[in-house]
């Protein structure tokens, strides 16, 4: 992924998905996550996804799509919907989702000469 591709742009749709996994579900979750993440990467308008795990075990995944139409396509994809149902029934102790459209974006990258 090039740095320019991951720089934020106005109009992008960003989802912040916070969750805690049920302990017995971790292995099955990892297998499904691999399938669903590959699917997301193949969707039109996909920009990037990253997951972070806090010291207390909470996970935060940030998913970015280039625009609302692309995000809607991902949100409504049948395989993604199935994964959401599986998450509720099998994987998550708790979760929350926040989705927003970027109204301001800025980035800084130190160039190689300055390093």
Short mmCIF file of C-alpha atoms in Angstrom, two decimals:
data_model
loop_
_atom_site.label_atom_id
_atom_site.label_comp_id
_atom_site.label_asym_id
_atom_site.label_seq_id
_atom_site.Cartn_x
_atom_site.Cartn_y
_atom_site.Cartn_z
CA UNK A 1 0.00 0.00 0.00
CA UNK A 2 1.44 3.35 -0.91
CA UNK A 3 1.47 6.21 1.56
CA UNK A 4 -0.74 8.29 -0.74
CA UNK A 5 -3.41 5.59 -0.82
CA UNK A 6 -3.70 5.57 2.97
CA UNK A 7 -3.69 9.32 3.46
CA UNK A 8 -7.13 10.48 4.50
CA UNK A 9 -9.36 12.32 2.03
CA UNK A 10 -12.59 14.18 2.53
CA UNK A 11 -15.62 12.12 1.61
CA UNK A 12 -14.14 8.81 2.75
CA UNK A 13 -16.31 6.69 5.03
CA UNK A 14 -14.56 5.48 8.17
CA UNK A 15 -15.92 2.76 10.44
CA UNK A 16 -14.59 2.25 13.94
CA UNK A 17 -15.58 -1.21 15.17
CA UNK A 18 -14.80 -1.89 18.82
CA UNK A 19 -15.26 -5.35 20.29
CA UNK A 20 -14.32 -7.91 22.88
CA UNK A 21 -14.13 -11.54 21.85
CA UNK A 22 -15.54 -14.45 23.81
CA UNK A 23 -12.58 -16.63 24.83
CA UNK A 24 -13.84 -19.89 23.32
CA UNK A 25 -14.50 -18.21 19.97
CA UNK A 26 -11.03 -16.90 19.18
CA UNK A 27 -9.93 -19.64 16.77
CA UNK A 28 -13.20 -19.69 14.79
CA UNK A 29 -13.25 -15.88 14.74
CA UNK A 30 -9.72 -15.74 13.31
CA UNK A 31 -10.68 -18.09 10.47
CA UNK A 32 -13.79 -16.11 9.57
CA UNK A 33 -11.96 -12.80 9.89
CA UNK A 34 -9.41 -13.93 7.30
CA UNK A 35 -12.18 -14.68 4.79
CA UNK A 36 -14.12 -11.49 5.46
CA UNK A 37 -11.03 -9.24 5.47
CA UNK A 38 -9.97 -10.66 2.09
CA UNK A 39 -13.47 -9.98 0.80
CA UNK A 40 -13.34 -6.37 2.05
CA UNK A 41 -10.01 -5.83 0.30
CA UNK A 42 -11.57 -7.02 -2.96
CA UNK A 43 -14.52 -4.60 -2.77
CA UNK A 44 -14.65 -1.50 -4.99
CA UNK A 45 -13.63 1.60 -3.08
CA UNK A 46 -11.80 -0.24 -0.29
CA UNK A 47 -8.97 1.89 1.12
CA UNK A 48 -7.65 0.05 4.17
CA UNK A 49 -8.37 -1.80 7.38
CA UNK A 50 -6.31 -2.04 10.55
CA UNK A 51 -6.97 -3.69 13.87
CA UNK A 52 -5.47 -2.69 17.20
CA UNK A 53 -5.72 -4.55 20.50
CA UNK A 54 -5.64 -2.64 23.79
CA UNK A 55 -3.92 -3.90 26.92
CA UNK A 56 -7.32 -4.77 28.41
CA UNK A 57 -8.20 -6.98 25.42
CA UNK A 58 -10.56 -4.62 23.64
CA UNK A 59 -10.06 -4.66 19.88
CA UNK A 60 -10.59 -1.68 17.58
CA UNK A 61 -10.79 -2.12 13.83
CA UNK A 62 -10.75 0.90 11.54
CA UNK A 63 -12.10 0.30 8.04
CA UNK A 64 -12.01 2.99 5.36
CA UNK A 65 -13.88 3.11 2.06
CA UNK A 66 -13.50 5.83 -0.54
CA UNK A 67 -17.15 6.94 -0.50
CA UNK A 68 -20.64 6.19 0.81
CA UNK A 69 -21.62 4.00 -2.15
CA UNK A 70 -18.57 1.76 -1.68
CA UNK A 71 -19.18 1.55 2.06
CA UNK A 72 -22.82 0.65 1.47
CA UNK A 73 -21.76 -2.15 -0.88
CA UNK A 74 -19.56 -3.58 1.86
CA UNK A 75 -22.12 -3.07 4.62
CA UNK A 76 -24.80 -4.89 2.63
CA UNK A 77 -22.65 -7.67 1.12
CA UNK A 78 -24.32 -11.04 1.94
CA UNK A 79 -21.11 -12.65 3.21
CA UNK A 80 -20.38 -9.65 5.44
CA UNK A 81 -23.96 -9.82 6.77
CA UNK A 82 -23.47 -13.52 7.57
CA UNK A 83 -20.26 -12.70 9.45
CA UNK A 84 -22.14 -10.06 11.45
CA UNK A 85 -24.74 -12.63 12.47
CA UNK A 86 -22.00 -15.10 13.40
CA UNK A 87 -20.33 -12.41 15.50
CA UNK A 88 -23.46 -11.82 17.52
CA UNK A 89 -24.26 -15.50 17.98
CA UNK A 90 -20.73 -16.87 18.47
CA UNK A 91 -17.80 -14.45 18.70
CA UNK A 92 -18.47 -11.21 20.56
CA UNK A 93 -18.88 -10.53 24.24
CA UNK A 94 -19.71 -6.96 23.22
CA UNK A 95 -19.21 -4.56 20.32
CA UNK A 96 -19.98 -1.05 19.11
CA UNK A 97 -19.78 0.54 15.68
CA UNK A 98 -19.35 4.19 14.74
CA UNK A 99 -19.46 5.24 11.08
CA UNK A 100 -18.74 8.70 9.74
CA UNK A 101 -17.90 10.56 6.57
CA UNK A 102 -14.62 12.45 6.64
CA UNK A 103 -15.29 16.18 6.53
CA UNK A 104 -11.67 17.23 7.08
CA UNK A 105 -8.45 15.37 6.31
CA UNK A 106 -4.77 16.13 6.73
CA UNK A 107 -1.58 14.09 6.69
CA UNK A 108 2.14 14.53 7.29
CA UNK A 109 4.91 12.29 5.99
CA UNK A 110 8.53 13.16 6.67
CA UNK A 111 10.42 12.90 3.40
CA UNK A 112 13.51 10.73 3.06
CA UNK A 113 15.83 13.77 2.80
CA UNK A 114 14.79 15.05 6.25
CA UNK A 115 15.39 11.73 8.04
#
